[in-house]
Structure formats: structure tokens, C-alpha cells
Tab-separated table of C-alpha atoms in Angstrom:
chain	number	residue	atom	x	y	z
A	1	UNK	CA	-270.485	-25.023	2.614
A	2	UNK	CA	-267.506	-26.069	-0.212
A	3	UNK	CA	-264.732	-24.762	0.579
A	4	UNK	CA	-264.689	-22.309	-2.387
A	5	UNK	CA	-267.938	-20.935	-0.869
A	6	UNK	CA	-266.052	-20.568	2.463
A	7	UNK	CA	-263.221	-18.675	0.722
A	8	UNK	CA	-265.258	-16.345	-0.761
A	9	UNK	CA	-267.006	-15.337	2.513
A	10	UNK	CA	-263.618	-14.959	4.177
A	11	UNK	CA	-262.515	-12.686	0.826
A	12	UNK	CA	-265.389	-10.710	1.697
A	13	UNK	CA	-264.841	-10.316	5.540
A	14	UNK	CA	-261.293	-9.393	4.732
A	15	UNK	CA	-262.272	-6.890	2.105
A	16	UNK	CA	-264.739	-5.740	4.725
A	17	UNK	CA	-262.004	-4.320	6.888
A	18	UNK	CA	-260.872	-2.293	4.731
A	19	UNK	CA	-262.031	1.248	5.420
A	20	UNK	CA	-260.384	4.299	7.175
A	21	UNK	CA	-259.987	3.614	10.665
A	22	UNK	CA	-259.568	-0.325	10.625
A	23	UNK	CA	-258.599	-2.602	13.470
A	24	UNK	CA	-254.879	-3.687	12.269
A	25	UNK	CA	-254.330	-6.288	15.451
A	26	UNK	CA	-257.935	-7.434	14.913
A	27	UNK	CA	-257.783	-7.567	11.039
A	28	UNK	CA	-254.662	-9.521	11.267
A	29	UNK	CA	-255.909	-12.461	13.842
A	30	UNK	CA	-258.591	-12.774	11.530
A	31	UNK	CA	-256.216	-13.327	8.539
A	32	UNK	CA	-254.149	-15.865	10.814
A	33	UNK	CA	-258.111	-17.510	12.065
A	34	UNK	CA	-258.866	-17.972	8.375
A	35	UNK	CA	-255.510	-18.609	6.912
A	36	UNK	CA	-255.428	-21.767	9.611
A	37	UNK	CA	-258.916	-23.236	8.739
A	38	UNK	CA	-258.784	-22.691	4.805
A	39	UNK	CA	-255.280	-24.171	4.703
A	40	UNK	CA	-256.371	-27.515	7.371
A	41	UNK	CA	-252.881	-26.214	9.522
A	42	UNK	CA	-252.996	-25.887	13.217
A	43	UNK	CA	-251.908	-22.581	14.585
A	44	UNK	CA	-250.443	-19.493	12.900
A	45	UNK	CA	-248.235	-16.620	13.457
A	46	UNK	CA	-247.662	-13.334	11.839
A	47	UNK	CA	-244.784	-11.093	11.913
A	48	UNK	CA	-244.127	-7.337	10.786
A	49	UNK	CA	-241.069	-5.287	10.341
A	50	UNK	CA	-241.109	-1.655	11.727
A	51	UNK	CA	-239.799	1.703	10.123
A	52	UNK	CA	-236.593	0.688	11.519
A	53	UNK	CA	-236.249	-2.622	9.593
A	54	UNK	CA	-236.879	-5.141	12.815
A	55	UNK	CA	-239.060	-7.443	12.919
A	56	UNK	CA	-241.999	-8.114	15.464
A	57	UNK	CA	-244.635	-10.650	16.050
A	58	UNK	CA	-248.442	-8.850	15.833
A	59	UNK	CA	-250.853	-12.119	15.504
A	60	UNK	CA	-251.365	-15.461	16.238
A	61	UNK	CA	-254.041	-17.868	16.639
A	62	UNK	CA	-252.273	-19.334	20.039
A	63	UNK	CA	-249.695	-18.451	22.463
A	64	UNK	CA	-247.985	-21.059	21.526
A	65	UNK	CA	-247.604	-20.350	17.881
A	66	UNK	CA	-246.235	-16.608	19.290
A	67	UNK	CA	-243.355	-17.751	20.936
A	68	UNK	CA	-242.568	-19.991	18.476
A	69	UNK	CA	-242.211	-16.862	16.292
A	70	UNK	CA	-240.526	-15.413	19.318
A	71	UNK	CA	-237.932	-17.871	19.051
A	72	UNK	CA	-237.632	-17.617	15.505
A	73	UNK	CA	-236.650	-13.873	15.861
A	74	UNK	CA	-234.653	-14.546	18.845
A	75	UNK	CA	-232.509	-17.173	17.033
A	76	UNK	CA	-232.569	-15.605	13.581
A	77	UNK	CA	-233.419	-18.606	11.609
A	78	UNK	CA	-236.972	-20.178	10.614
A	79	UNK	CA	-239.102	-20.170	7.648
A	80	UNK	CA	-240.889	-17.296	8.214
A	81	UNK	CA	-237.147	-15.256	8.247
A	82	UNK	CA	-236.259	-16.939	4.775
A	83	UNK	CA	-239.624	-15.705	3.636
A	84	UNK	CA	-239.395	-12.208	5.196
A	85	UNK	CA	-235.884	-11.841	3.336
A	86	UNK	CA	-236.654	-13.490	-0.078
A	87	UNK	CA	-240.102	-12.560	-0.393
A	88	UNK	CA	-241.449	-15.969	-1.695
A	89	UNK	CA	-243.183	-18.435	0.419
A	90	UNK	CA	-241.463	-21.542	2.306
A	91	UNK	CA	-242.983	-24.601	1.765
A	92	UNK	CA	-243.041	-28.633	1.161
A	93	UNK	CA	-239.521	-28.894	2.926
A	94	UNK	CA	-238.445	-31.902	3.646
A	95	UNK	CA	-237.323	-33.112	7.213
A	96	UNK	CA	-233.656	-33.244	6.201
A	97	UNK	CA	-233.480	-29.969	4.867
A	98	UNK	CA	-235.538	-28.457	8.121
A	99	UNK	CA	-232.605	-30.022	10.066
A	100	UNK	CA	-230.097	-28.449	8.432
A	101	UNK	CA	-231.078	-25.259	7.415
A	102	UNK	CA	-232.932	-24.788	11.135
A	103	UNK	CA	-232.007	-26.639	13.369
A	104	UNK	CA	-233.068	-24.805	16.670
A	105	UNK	CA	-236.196	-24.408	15.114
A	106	UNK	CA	-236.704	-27.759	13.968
A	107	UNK	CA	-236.501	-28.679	17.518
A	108	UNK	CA	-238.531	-26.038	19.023
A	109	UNK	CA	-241.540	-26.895	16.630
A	110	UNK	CA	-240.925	-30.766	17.188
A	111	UNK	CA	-240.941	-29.803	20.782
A	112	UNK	CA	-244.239	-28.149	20.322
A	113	UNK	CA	-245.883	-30.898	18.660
A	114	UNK	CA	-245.750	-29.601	15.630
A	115	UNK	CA	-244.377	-31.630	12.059
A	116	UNK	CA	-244.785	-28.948	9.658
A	117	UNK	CA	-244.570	-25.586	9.056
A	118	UNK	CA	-245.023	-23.030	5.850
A	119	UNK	CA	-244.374	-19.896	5.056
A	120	UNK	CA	-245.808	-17.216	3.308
A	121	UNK	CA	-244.788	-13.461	2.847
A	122	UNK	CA	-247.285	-10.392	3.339
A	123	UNK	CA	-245.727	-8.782	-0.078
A	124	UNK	CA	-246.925	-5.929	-3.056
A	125	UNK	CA	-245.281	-5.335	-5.968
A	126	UNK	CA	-241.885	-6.563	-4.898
A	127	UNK	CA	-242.197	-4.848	-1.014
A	128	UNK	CA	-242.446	-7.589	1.534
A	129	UNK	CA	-243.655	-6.046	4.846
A	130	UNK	CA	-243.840	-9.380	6.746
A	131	UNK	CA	-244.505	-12.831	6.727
A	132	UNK	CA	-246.932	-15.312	8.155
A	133	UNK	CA	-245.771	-19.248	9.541
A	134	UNK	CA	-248.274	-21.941	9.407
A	135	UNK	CA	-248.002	-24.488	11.747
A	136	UNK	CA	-248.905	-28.188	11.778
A	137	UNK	CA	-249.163	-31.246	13.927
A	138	UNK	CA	-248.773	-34.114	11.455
A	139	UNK	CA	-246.626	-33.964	8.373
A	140	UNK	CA	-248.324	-31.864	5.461
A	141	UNK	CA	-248.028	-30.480	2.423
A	142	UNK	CA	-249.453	-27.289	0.625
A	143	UNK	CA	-250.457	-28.372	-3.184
A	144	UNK	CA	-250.444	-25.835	-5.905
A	145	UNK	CA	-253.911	-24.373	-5.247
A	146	UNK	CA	-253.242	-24.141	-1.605
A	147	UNK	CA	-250.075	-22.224	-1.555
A	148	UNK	CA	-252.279	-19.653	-4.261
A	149	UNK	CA	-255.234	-19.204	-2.120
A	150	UNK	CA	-252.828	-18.603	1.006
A	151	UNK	CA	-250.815	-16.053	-0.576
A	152	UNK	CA	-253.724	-14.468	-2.077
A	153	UNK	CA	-255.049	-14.007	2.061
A	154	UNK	CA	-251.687	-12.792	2.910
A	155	UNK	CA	-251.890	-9.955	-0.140
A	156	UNK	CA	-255.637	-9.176	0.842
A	157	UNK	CA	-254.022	-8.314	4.054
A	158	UNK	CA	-250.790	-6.230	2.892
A	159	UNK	CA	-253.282	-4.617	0.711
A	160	UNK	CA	-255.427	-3.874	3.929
A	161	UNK	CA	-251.933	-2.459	5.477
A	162	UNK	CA	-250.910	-0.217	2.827
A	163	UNK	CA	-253.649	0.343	0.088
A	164	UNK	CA	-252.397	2.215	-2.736
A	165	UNK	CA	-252.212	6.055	-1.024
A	166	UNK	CA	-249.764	4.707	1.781
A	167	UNK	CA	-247.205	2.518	-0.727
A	168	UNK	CA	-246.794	6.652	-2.279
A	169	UNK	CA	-246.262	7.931	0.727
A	170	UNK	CA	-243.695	6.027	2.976
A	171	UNK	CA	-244.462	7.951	6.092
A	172	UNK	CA	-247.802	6.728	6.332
A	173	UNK	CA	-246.506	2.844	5.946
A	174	UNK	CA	-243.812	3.358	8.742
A	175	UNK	CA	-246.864	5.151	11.137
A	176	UNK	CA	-249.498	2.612	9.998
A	177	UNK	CA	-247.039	-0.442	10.769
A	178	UNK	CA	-245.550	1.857	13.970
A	179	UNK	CA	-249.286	1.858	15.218
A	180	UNK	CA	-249.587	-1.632	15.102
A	181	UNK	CA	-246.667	-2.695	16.839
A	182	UNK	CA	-247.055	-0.040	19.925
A	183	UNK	CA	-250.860	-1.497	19.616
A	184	UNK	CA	-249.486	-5.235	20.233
A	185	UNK	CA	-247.377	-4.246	23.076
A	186	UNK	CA	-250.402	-2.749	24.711
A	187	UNK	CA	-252.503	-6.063	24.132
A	188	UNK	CA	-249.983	-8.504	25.505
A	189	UNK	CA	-249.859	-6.042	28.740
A	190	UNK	CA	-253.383	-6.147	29.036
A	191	UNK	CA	-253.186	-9.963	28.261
A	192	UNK	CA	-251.253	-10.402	31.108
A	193	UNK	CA	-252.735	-8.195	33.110
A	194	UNK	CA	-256.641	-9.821	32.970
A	195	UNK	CA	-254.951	-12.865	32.596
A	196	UNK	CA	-253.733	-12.600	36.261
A	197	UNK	CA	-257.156	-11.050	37.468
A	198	UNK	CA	-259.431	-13.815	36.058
A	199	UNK	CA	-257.320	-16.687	36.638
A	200	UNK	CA	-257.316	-17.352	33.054
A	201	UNK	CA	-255.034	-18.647	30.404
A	202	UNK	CA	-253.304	-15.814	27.973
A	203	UNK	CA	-255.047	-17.096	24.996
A	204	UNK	CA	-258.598	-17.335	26.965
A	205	UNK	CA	-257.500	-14.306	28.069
A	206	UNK	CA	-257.121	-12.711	24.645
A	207	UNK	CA	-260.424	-13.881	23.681
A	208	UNK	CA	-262.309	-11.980	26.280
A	209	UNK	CA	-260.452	-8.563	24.810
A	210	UNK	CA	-260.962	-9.171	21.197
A	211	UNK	CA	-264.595	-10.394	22.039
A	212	UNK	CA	-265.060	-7.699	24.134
A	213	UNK	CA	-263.776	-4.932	21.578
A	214	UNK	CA	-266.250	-6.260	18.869
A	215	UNK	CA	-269.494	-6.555	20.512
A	216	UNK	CA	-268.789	-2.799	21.603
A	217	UNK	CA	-267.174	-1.573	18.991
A	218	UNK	CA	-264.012	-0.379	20.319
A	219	UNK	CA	-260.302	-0.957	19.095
A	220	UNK	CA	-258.309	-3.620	20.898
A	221	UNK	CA	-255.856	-0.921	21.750
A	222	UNK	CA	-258.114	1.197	23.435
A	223	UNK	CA	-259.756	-1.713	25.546
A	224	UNK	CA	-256.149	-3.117	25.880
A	225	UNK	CA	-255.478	0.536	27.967
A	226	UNK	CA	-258.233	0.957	30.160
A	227	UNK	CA	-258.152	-2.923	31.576
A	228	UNK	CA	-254.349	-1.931	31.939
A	229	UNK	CA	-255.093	1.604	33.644
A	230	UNK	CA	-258.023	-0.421	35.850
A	231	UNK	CA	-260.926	1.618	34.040
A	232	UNK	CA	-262.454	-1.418	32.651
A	233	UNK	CA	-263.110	-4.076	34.245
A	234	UNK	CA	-263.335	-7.403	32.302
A	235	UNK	CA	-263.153	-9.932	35.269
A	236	UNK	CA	-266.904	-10.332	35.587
A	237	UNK	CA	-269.726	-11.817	33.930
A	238	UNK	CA	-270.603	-10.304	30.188
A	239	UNK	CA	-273.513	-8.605	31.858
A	240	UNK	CA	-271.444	-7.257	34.580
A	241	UNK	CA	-268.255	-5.877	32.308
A	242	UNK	CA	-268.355	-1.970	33.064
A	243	UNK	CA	-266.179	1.011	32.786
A	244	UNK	CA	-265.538	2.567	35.939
């Protein structure tokens, strides 16, 4: 399949999503799965700002590539913060300017293996909601086309957030984006939580959830809350994953 081919299909997936009622943590791995393989990076992670103008992580392909985001937040400086705050994406920087306009980061990512990292924001019409960090372990850059085709996933998705009845009415934004943040707290409880029953690693862990939520159609959120609250029990085999 050419890669235009495999854009399209991942256009339509997006697209797919977006009906009344949508999975927001689910819908926005997916952008950060597809976002990683269109664009040849690594790992990816997505972050969100709440009705109260802070900023969260709600999606990334690894663990790793979360508390790299983490640490961006927790140090205030990165390329996804620039990004957030200018609204236009962060990319092709050279080494000496990732020293000196990041330094913590710069070693935090070089730490992690990683060489490169881009930026993109999650914007409409001049509102940025968020911003999404590509990560990559050897030195890389984004040409012309590539930085278009990853900022057109990153709209599909802010489009998928807001849609045109929720940028008219703000109170709709702040409960959509308010849902998805008390949603990702949930999941990285129950992460930890099955995580420490299954003797498995957070990401592996994460996997089991999402996979889990699909193939029964449920919301993360709400499969998130019953492993937490013990009414689900994810431990076992496939054929042996019950609600109690």
C-alpha cells in the first residue's frame, strides 16, 4: 500500500470517529498510532489544556513518550509548549538551538534515546486547544509535505474535539475537553492498577484496556472504572475476562 493509499485509510478511520458519543482517549491514541507511522517518528505524545487554561497529557503511543511530556509540563519548556503558545508547529531545529532554547529537555530526550523531536499544534481557526510532540531516535527532518499531512491529522482531530456546534458554544468545549482529562486520570489508575495484578508493563498494560474496550464496545473510561472498583477482571485469559 503507497503511502498516500495508507493516508487516506487513516483519513477515513479518523473521520470515522466522529459521531455523537465518540471515544476521546481512544480517538486520540489513534491520532498519536497514525501520526507516528505516517510521519516514520518513534513515539508520540499529546497534550490538552483544560477550561482552566492548564495543560495535561491525554495520549501517547508509550510510557515513555508520556513522561517525557510530563517533564515538559513540569519544567515549562519543550517544543510542544512553544507550539501550544504560538500555535504553529516546531520543527527542523537544529541541535544548537535545542540546547539553548531547552536545555532540560534536550537532555531528557537525549537521555531517552531520542535525537529529534517535532511539534505540531491541535488548532481551528486561530484556537489552539493542544499540541502533539513527535519523537525520534536518529536525527530527522519533516519536509514540506510531511509537516502538511501531520498538521492536517492533528486538525482532523481538533475537528473531532470541537466540530462546529461546540466552537459556538464554549461550555460544551470546556465539558468535552473536562471529560477527557477526568477520563485519562481514570485510565492511568486502572493502568496501574492491572498493571500490578498481571505482572505486566504499563504500556502492555494499556493495551489489554484499549483492546479490551473495542472488541466489546465499551469506553475506556468505563472499563478503566470497573477494573479499578474490582468488577472486571482483566487478569485472565481473553476467554476468561468477565464482569463479576
Amino acid at each position: 500500500m503507497s503511502r498516500e493509499q495508507r493516508l487516506a485509510s487513516v483519513f477515513v478511520e479518523l473521520a470515522d470517529t466522529l459521531v455523537a458519543g465518540f471515544d476521546v482517549i481512544d480517538f486520540l491514541h489513534t491520532l498519536t498510532e497514525r501520526s507516528v507511522e505516517i510521519l516514520q517518528a518513534d513515539a508520540a505524545g499529546l497534550i490538552l489544556v483544560d477550561p482552566q487554561d492548564q495543560l495535561h497529557v491525554v495520549a501517547s503511543t508509550t510510557d515513555q513518550a508520556r513522561l517525557l511530556e510530563l517533564f515538559e509540563l513540569q519544567n515549562s519548556e519543550g517544543p510542544c509548549l512553544d507550539c501550544f503558545t504560538t500555535g504553529h508547529p516546531v520543527v527542523n531545529i537544529d541541535l544548537a538551538e535545542v540546547q539553548a532554547r531547552w536545555p532540560r529537555f534536550q537532555a531528557a530526550t537525549t537521555a531517552a534515546g531520542y535525537r529529534s523531536v517535532h511539534a505540531l499544534p491541535l488548532r481551528l481557526r486561530g484556537q489552539v486547544i493542544g499540541a502533539m510532540n513527535l519523537f525520534c531516535q536518529h536525527r530527522s527532518s519533516l519536509s514540506d509535505d510531511d509537516i502538511a499531512v501531520g498538521q492536517a491529522l492533528a486538525d482532523v482531530a481538533t475537528i473531532g474535539l470541537l466540530q462546529e456546534r461546540t466552537v459556538r458554544h464554549g461550555e460544551v468545549v470546556a465539558e468535552q475537553l473536562q471529560g477527557a482529562l477526568n477520563s485519562r486520570v481514570l485510565i492511568e489508575q486502572a493502568k496501574g492498577v492491572l498493571a500490578e495484578r498481571a505482572g505486566l508493563g504499563v504500556d502492555a498494560a494499556f493495551a489489554v484496556l484499549r483492546t479490551y474496550a473495542r472488541h466489546n464496545g465499551r469506553h475506556l473510561s468505563a472499563v478503566a472504572a470497573a477494573v479499578i472498583d474490582g468488577s472486571l477482571d482483566l487478569t485472565a485469559s481473553p476467554a476468561n475476562q468477565q464482569s463479576r
